[in-house]
Short mmCIF file of C-alpha atoms in Angstrom, two decimals:
data_model
loop_
_atom_site.label_atom_id
_atom_site.label_comp_id
_atom_site.label_asym_id
_atom_site.label_seq_id
_atom_site.Cartn_x
_atom_site.Cartn_y
_atom_site.Cartn_z
CA UNK A 350 0.00 0.00 0.00
CA UNK A 351 1.45 3.35 -1.03
CA UNK A 352 0.93 6.21 1.36
CA UNK A 353 -0.83 9.31 0.07
CA UNK A 354 0.85 12.68 0.18
CA UNK A 355 -0.82 13.92 3.37
CA UNK A 356 0.27 10.84 5.34
CA UNK A 357 3.78 11.29 3.95
CA UNK A 358 3.80 14.94 5.06
CA UNK A 359 2.58 14.05 8.55
CA UNK A 360 5.22 11.35 8.95
CA UNK A 361 7.90 13.78 7.74
CA UNK A 362 6.70 16.39 10.23
CA UNK A 363 6.77 13.89 13.12
CA UNK A 364 10.28 12.74 12.14
CA UNK A 365 11.41 16.34 11.91
CA UNK A 366 10.12 17.23 15.37
CA UNK A 367 11.31 14.06 17.10
CA UNK A 368 14.78 14.18 15.52
CA UNK A 369 15.12 17.98 15.38
CA UNK A 370 16.00 17.83 11.69
CA UNK A 371 15.39 21.52 11.07
CA UNK A 372 15.85 22.52 7.43
CA UNK A 373 17.01 18.99 6.55
CA UNK A 374 13.43 17.77 6.92
CA UNK A 375 12.42 19.54 3.72
CA UNK A 376 14.99 17.48 1.82
CA UNK A 377 13.39 14.20 2.86
CA UNK A 378 11.66 12.62 -0.12
CA UNK A 379 9.68 9.41 -0.37
CA UNK A 380 12.82 7.48 -1.31
CA UNK A 381 15.16 9.11 1.24
CA UNK A 382 16.90 6.57 3.48
CA UNK A 383 16.21 6.82 7.22
CA UNK A 384 17.82 4.00 9.21
CA UNK A 385 21.58 4.08 8.83
CA UNK A 386 21.38 7.42 7.04
CA UNK A 387 20.04 9.78 9.73
CA UNK A 388 22.51 9.76 12.64
CA UNK A 389 19.81 11.05 15.01
CA UNK A 390 17.76 7.89 14.48
CA UNK A 391 19.10 5.86 17.41
CA UNK A 392 17.09 3.35 19.44
CA UNK A 393 15.59 5.98 21.70
CA UNK A 394 14.61 8.11 18.71
CA UNK A 395 12.98 5.10 17.04
CA UNK A 396 10.89 4.55 20.15
CA UNK A 397 9.83 8.18 20.29
CA UNK A 398 8.99 8.31 16.59
CA UNK A 399 6.84 5.20 16.99
CA UNK A 400 5.16 6.67 20.06
CA UNK A 401 4.45 9.92 18.23
CA UNK A 402 3.07 8.03 15.20
CA UNK A 403 0.83 5.97 17.50
CA UNK A 404 -0.49 9.06 19.26
CA UNK A 405 -0.93 11.14 16.10
CA UNK A 406 -2.58 8.49 13.93
CA UNK A 407 -4.32 6.56 16.72
CA UNK A 408 -2.62 3.32 15.67
CA UNK A 409 -0.95 0.61 17.77
CA UNK A 410 2.36 -0.76 16.58
CA UNK A 411 3.04 -4.41 17.42
CA UNK A 412 6.48 -5.56 18.54
CA UNK A 413 7.09 -7.57 15.37
CA UNK A 414 6.42 -4.43 13.30
CA UNK A 415 9.43 -2.64 14.82
CA UNK A 416 11.57 -3.62 11.85
CA UNK A 417 14.35 -2.20 9.73
CA UNK A 418 12.14 -2.68 6.66
CA UNK A 419 9.59 -0.20 7.99
CA UNK A 420 12.29 2.31 8.86
CA UNK A 421 14.18 1.95 5.56
CA UNK A 422 12.94 5.14 3.88
CA UNK A 423 10.42 7.91 4.49
CA UNK A 424 8.21 6.13 1.97
CA UNK A 425 8.32 2.72 3.67
CA UNK A 426 7.55 4.31 7.04
CA UNK A 427 4.59 6.24 5.61
CA UNK A 428 3.40 3.11 3.77
CA UNK A 429 3.54 1.21 7.04
CA UNK A 430 1.42 3.89 8.76
CA UNK A 431 -1.03 3.81 5.84
CA UNK A 432 -1.36 0.03 6.14
CA UNK A 433 -2.07 0.39 9.87
CA UNK A 434 -4.72 3.03 9.15
CA UNK A 435 -6.39 0.75 6.60
CA UNK A 436 -6.31 -2.28 8.90
CA UNK B 941 16.54 34.31 40.21
CA UNK B 942 17.16 31.86 43.05
CA UNK B 943 20.20 29.64 42.55
CA UNK B 944 20.05 25.85 42.74
CA UNK B 945 21.49 24.37 45.96
CA UNK B 946 22.06 20.62 45.87
CA UNK B 947 21.95 18.65 49.13
CA UNK B 948 21.21 15.16 50.36
CA UNK B 949 17.88 14.33 51.91
CA UNK B 950 17.32 11.19 53.99
CA UNK B 951 15.13 8.77 52.07
CA UNK B 952 13.77 5.49 53.34
CA UNK B 953 16.58 3.36 51.89
CA UNK B 954 19.37 5.80 51.23
CA UNK B 955 20.32 9.38 50.66
CA UNK B 956 18.43 11.16 47.92
CA UNK B 957 20.00 13.94 45.91
CA UNK B 958 17.76 16.96 46.15
CA UNK B 959 18.05 20.43 44.69
CA UNK B 960 16.34 23.39 46.29
CA UNK B 961 15.73 26.87 45.01
CA UNK B 962 15.18 28.97 48.09
CA UNK B 963 14.77 32.69 48.49
CA UNK B 964 16.14 33.45 51.97
CA UNK B 965 13.97 36.49 52.43
CA UNK B 966 10.66 34.79 51.72
CA UNK B 967 8.68 32.83 54.29
CA UNK B 968 8.28 29.20 53.25
CA UNK B 969 4.54 28.94 53.80
CA UNK B 970 4.13 27.30 50.44
CA UNK B 971 6.52 25.42 48.20
CA UNK B 972 6.77 23.63 44.88
CA UNK B 973 7.71 19.98 44.60
CA UNK B 974 8.84 18.91 41.14
CA UNK B 975 8.16 15.26 40.31
CA UNK B 976 10.30 14.16 37.41
CA UNK B 977 9.99 11.32 34.90
CA UNK B 978 12.53 8.50 35.04
CA UNK B 979 15.40 7.12 32.93
CA UNK B 980 16.46 9.11 29.87
CA UNK B 981 13.47 11.44 29.99
CA UNK B 982 14.59 12.65 33.40
CA UNK B 983 17.86 13.90 31.92
CA UNK B 984 16.15 15.52 28.97
CA UNK B 985 13.60 17.27 31.20
CA UNK B 986 16.06 18.53 33.80
CA UNK B 987 16.76 21.96 32.25
CA UNK B 988 13.05 22.68 31.88
CA UNK B 989 12.27 21.50 35.41
CA UNK B 990 15.12 23.64 36.74
CA UNK B 991 13.75 26.70 34.94
CA UNK B 992 10.30 26.25 36.43
CA UNK B 993 11.74 25.59 39.89
CA UNK B 994 14.03 28.64 39.79
CA UNK B 995 11.11 30.76 38.68
CA UNK B 996 8.91 29.46 41.52
CA UNK B 997 11.67 29.83 44.11
CA UNK B 998 12.12 33.45 43.13
CA UNK B 999 8.42 34.27 43.26
CA UNK B 1000 7.20 32.17 46.16
CA UNK B 1001 10.23 31.23 48.27
CA UNK B 1002 11.00 27.52 47.89
CA UNK B 1003 11.08 24.84 45.20
CA UNK B 1004 12.41 21.30 45.54
CA UNK B 1005 13.43 18.65 43.02
CA UNK B 1006 14.34 15.20 44.29
CA UNK B 1007 16.02 12.35 42.43
CA UNK B 1008 14.01 9.32 43.47
CA UNK B 1009 15.65 6.08 44.66
CA UNK B 1010 18.03 4.62 42.10
CA UNK B 1011 17.63 7.56 39.70
CA UNK B 1012 19.83 10.54 38.92
CA UNK B 1013 22.46 11.04 41.61
CA UNK B 1014 20.56 9.47 44.49
CA UNK B 1015 21.71 6.32 46.22
CA UNK B 1016 20.46 2.91 45.22
CA UNK B 1017 20.46 0.82 42.07
CA UNK B 1018 17.80 1.50 39.50
CA UNK B 1019 17.26 -2.26 39.52
CA UNK B 1020 15.97 -2.03 43.11
CA UNK B 1021 13.62 0.86 42.35
CA UNK B 1022 9.92 0.20 42.72
CA UNK B 1023 6.83 2.40 42.64
CA UNK B 1024 6.41 1.80 46.38
CA UNK B 1025 9.96 3.03 47.09
CA UNK B 1026 9.43 6.11 44.96
CA UNK B 1027 6.22 6.82 46.82
CA UNK B 1028 8.16 6.53 50.05
CA UNK B 1029 10.74 9.01 48.72
CA UNK B 1030 8.02 11.49 47.86
CA UNK B 1031 6.83 11.16 51.43
CA UNK B 1032 10.38 11.91 52.65
CA UNK B 1033 10.48 14.98 50.40
CA UNK B 1034 7.17 16.33 51.68
CA UNK B 1035 8.24 15.69 55.28
CA UNK B 1036 11.39 17.71 54.66
CA UNK B 1037 9.26 20.52 53.24
CA UNK B 1038 6.98 20.31 56.27
CA UNK B 1039 10.06 20.77 58.44
CA UNK B 1040 10.78 23.97 56.53
CA UNK B 1041 7.44 25.35 57.59
CA UNK B 1042 5.63 24.57 54.36
CA UNK B 1043 1.87 24.24 54.83
CA UNK B 1044 0.64 24.40 51.23
CA UNK B 1045 2.26 22.25 48.55
CA UNK B 1046 2.14 23.06 44.86
CA UNK B 1047 3.32 20.32 42.50
CA UNK B 1048 4.77 20.24 39.01
CA UNK B 1049 4.67 16.69 37.66
CA UNK B 1050 6.35 15.92 34.37
CA UNK B 1051 5.51 13.02 31.99
CA UNK B 1052 5.51 9.75 33.97
CA UNK B 1053 6.03 11.76 37.16
CA UNK B 1054 2.34 12.62 36.87
CA UNK B 1055 1.51 8.99 37.62
CA UNK B 1056 3.13 9.03 41.06
CA UNK B 1057 0.59 9.65 43.83
CA UNK B 1058 1.92 12.78 45.54
CA UNK B 1059 -1.48 13.70 46.93
CA UNK B 1060 -1.60 10.46 48.91
CA UNK B 1061 1.70 11.02 50.71
CA UNK B 1062 0.94 14.44 52.18
CA UNK B 1063 0.89 14.51 55.96
CA UNK B 1064 -1.90 16.23 57.89
CA UNK B 1065 0.17 19.43 58.24
CA UNK B 1066 0.34 20.10 54.49
CA UNK B 1067 -2.59 20.84 52.26
CA UNK B 1068 -2.49 20.32 48.49
CA UNK B 1069 -2.30 23.54 46.50
CA UNK B 1070 -2.08 23.81 42.73
CA UNK B 1071 -1.04 21.01 40.42
CA UNK B 1072 0.65 21.54 37.06
CA UNK B 1073 1.19 18.65 34.66
CA UNK B 1074 3.54 18.75 31.68
CA UNK B 1075 2.75 16.35 28.86
CA UNK B 1076 1.45 13.87 31.42
CA UNK B 1077 1.58 10.15 30.74
CA UNK B 1078 -2.00 8.96 30.91
CA UNK B 1079 -1.47 5.21 31.30
CA UNK B 1080 1.60 3.67 32.92
CA UNK B 1081 1.23 0.52 30.88
CA UNK B 1082 1.46 2.35 27.57
CA UNK B 1083 4.51 4.32 28.70
CA UNK B 1084 6.18 1.14 29.96
CA UNK B 1085 5.45 -0.64 26.69
CA UNK B 1086 7.06 2.23 24.79
CA UNK B 1087 10.09 2.15 27.09
CA UNK B 1088 10.47 -1.62 26.83
CA UNK B 1089 10.29 -1.26 23.06
CA UNK B 1090 13.75 0.28 23.26
CA UNK B 1091 15.10 -3.29 23.41
CA UNK B 1092 13.64 -4.05 20.01
CA UNK B 1093 14.66 -0.70 18.60
CA UNK B 1094 18.21 -1.17 19.89
CA UNK B 1095 18.53 -4.50 18.09
CA UNK B 1096 16.98 -3.03 14.95
CA UNK B 1097 19.28 -0.02 14.85
CA UNK B 1098 22.31 -2.23 15.47
CA UNK B 1099 21.18 -4.48 12.63
CA UNK B 1100 21.11 -7.45 14.98
CA UNK B 1101 18.48 -10.14 15.06
CA UNK B 1102 16.70 -10.81 18.31
CA UNK B 1103 15.57 -8.51 21.05
CA UNK B 1104 12.06 -9.56 20.14
CA UNK B 1105 11.24 -11.77 23.11
CA UNK B 1106 8.44 -10.33 25.25
CA UNK B 1107 10.28 -8.04 27.71
CA UNK B 1108 7.62 -8.51 30.40
CA UNK B 1109 8.11 -12.28 30.15
CA UNK B 1110 11.89 -11.75 30.47
CA UNK B 1111 11.28 -9.66 33.61
CA UNK B 1112 9.05 -12.35 35.08
CA UNK B 1113 11.56 -15.10 34.35
CA UNK B 1114 14.79 -13.49 35.52
CA UNK B 1115 13.38 -10.90 37.92
CA UNK B 1116 14.46 -7.94 35.79
CA UNK B 1117 14.81 -6.84 32.18
CA UNK B 1118 17.65 -4.77 30.76
CA UNK B 1119 16.57 -1.90 28.52
CA UNK B 1120 18.98 0.68 27.09
CA UNK B 1121 21.36 0.37 30.02
CA UNK B 1122 18.63 0.34 32.69
CA UNK B 1123 17.73 -2.79 34.65
CA UNK B 1124 14.01 -2.69 35.40
CA UNK B 1125 12.82 -5.04 38.10
CA UNK B 1126 9.72 -7.11 37.55
CA UNK B 1127 8.19 -5.25 40.51
CA UNK B 1128 8.81 -1.88 38.87
CA UNK B 1129 7.39 -3.01 35.52
CA UNK B 1130 4.30 -4.47 37.18
CA UNK B 1131 3.85 -1.47 39.48
CA UNK B 1132 4.14 0.92 36.58
CA UNK B 1133 1.70 -1.05 34.45
CA UNK B 1134 -0.93 -0.47 37.11
CA UNK B 1135 -0.57 3.32 37.28
CA UNK B 1136 -3.33 5.35 35.66
CA UNK B 1137 -3.39 9.15 35.62
CA UNK B 1138 -7.12 9.40 36.36
CA UNK B 1139 -6.63 7.36 39.54
CA UNK B 1140 -3.49 9.21 40.63
CA UNK B 1141 -5.09 12.64 40.49
CA UNK B 1142 -6.98 12.23 43.74
CA UNK B 1143 -9.27 15.08 44.64
CA UNK B 1144 -8.18 17.91 46.89
CA UNK B 1145 -6.08 20.11 44.62
CA UNK B 1146 -7.20 23.72 44.52
CA UNK B 1147 -6.70 23.78 40.79
CA UNK B 1148 -5.08 21.76 38.07
CA UNK B 1149 -3.46 22.79 34.80
CA UNK B 1150 -2.41 20.15 32.27
CA UNK B 1151 -0.18 21.45 29.51
CA UNK B 1152 0.83 19.62 26.34
CA UNK B 1153 3.44 20.56 23.76
CA UNK B 1154 2.55 20.36 20.09
CA UNK B 1155 3.74 21.68 16.76
CA UNK B 1156 1.28 24.57 16.89
CA UNK B 1157 -0.35 26.26 19.86
CA UNK B 1158 -3.79 26.04 18.25
CA UNK B 1159 -3.90 22.24 18.42
CA UNK B 1160 -6.44 20.66 20.72
CA UNK B 1161 -5.79 18.71 23.90
CA UNK B 1162 -5.11 15.05 23.14
CA UNK B 1163 -8.21 12.83 23.40
CA UNK B 1164 -6.46 10.55 25.89
CA UNK B 1165 -5.70 13.41 28.30
CA UNK B 1166 -9.16 14.93 27.91
CA UNK B 1167 -10.70 11.59 28.81
CA UNK B 1168 -8.44 11.15 31.84
CA UNK B 1169 -9.41 14.57 33.19
CA UNK B 1170 -13.13 14.14 32.57
CA UNK B 1171 -13.56 11.62 35.33
CA UNK B 1172 -11.91 13.78 37.98
CA UNK B 1173 -13.77 14.80 41.07
CA UNK B 1174 -12.85 18.46 40.71
CA UNK B 1175 -15.14 21.41 39.98
CA UNK B 1176 -15.06 22.17 36.25
CA UNK B 1177 -13.67 25.68 36.72
CA UNK B 1178 -10.62 24.34 38.53
CA UNK B 1179 -9.36 22.09 35.75
CA UNK B 1180 -7.68 23.73 32.77
CA UNK B 1181 -5.76 22.39 29.80
CA UNK B 1182 -3.49 24.11 27.34
CA UNK B 1183 -1.38 23.40 24.29
CA UNK B 1184 1.94 25.18 23.85
CA UNK B 1185 3.98 25.23 20.64
CA UNK B 1186 7.42 23.69 20.92
CA UNK B 1187 9.69 20.69 20.53
CA UNK B 1188 9.06 17.49 22.53
CA UNK B 1189 11.85 18.41 24.97
CA UNK B 1190 11.48 15.18 26.98
CA UNK B 1191 12.75 13.16 24.01
CA UNK B 1192 14.61 15.33 21.52
CA UNK B 1193 18.22 14.28 20.73
CA UNK B 1194 19.50 17.73 21.73
CA UNK B 1195 18.24 19.43 24.88
CA UNK B 1196 15.29 21.61 23.94
CA UNK B 1197 13.48 24.21 26.00
CA UNK B 1198 9.95 25.59 25.75
CA UNK B 1199 9.95 28.85 27.73
CA UNK B 1200 6.23 29.34 27.09
CA UNK B 1201 5.53 26.24 29.18
CA UNK B 1202 7.37 27.75 32.14
CA UNK B 1203 5.49 31.02 31.70
CA UNK B 1204 2.06 29.35 31.59
CA UNK B 1205 2.98 27.28 34.65
CA UNK B 1206 4.04 30.39 36.57
CA UNK B 1207 0.63 31.89 35.81
CA UNK B 1208 -1.06 28.94 37.50
CA UNK B 1209 1.00 29.38 40.64
CA UNK B 1210 0.22 33.11 40.68
#
């Protein structure tokens, strides 16, 4: 499932606030790599991003969904949120 | 501005590091107790808590921040920390304040600190005053689940397999679970799981202000917080909520401050 633009924007905004990306947030495109590419994205940041996504979208992330695949790019993270919203 | 003065306060099981902001000229009829969150959030929140405490100390005479058992620079291992011990420490803190002549206690509780039952530990000499909450955690279980998730996230970020066994089961089996450098006892995990904001906020406060931080000030109070406050046995006019624009300072990689939060809090305390 491919996330629509508004979901993508919301996910980018949450990442930006949680990681304090500042102007770098605007450079994040659908295909931009997250895990391994953004130094701010450590384990604590991952937990806070997930918490913020849960609170913002009203979704619940299961333990087995905390995966590198979902955090690969902005697009995969937004697609994951979209799939949770559709579930 | 009052300056921070660190000292040790006798807790039930060891010395607790406390910091007071005290204006020597002012009578200590009322005071502020700051109840902090735990683990990494405590470190992230410290500058903001210190700002609010310094502000209160200057205006009203005395503010106190205590590192609970096994946290910050207090004695004890985090692994031995339990909700019951922390409750005991809060009692020690309020007794110390009572000894300073404090008769009315205002409280600033931050994040998970809002779940600790300060109201219940007040002795007969101290009456509850005004309560400010910053981005309060509404359900202990949800906060604990998010914290325990750090195990999974740590393995994921390191590109390692594993870390996906149920952390609560690990705690039950070996008595504790290690998360991001913190050993959490099974008793702490279980005690935390049972904490609910709506139950903690016992009646008796003169007024309550719950503030949340969001991207824009115009955003509405989160549904979870609104629901938690609805069931409170407080007159409607004495419960207020607010949303302040700013960064989530309790979790940002770099220390962030939200001065507007301190300002709004000072308004509550008058």
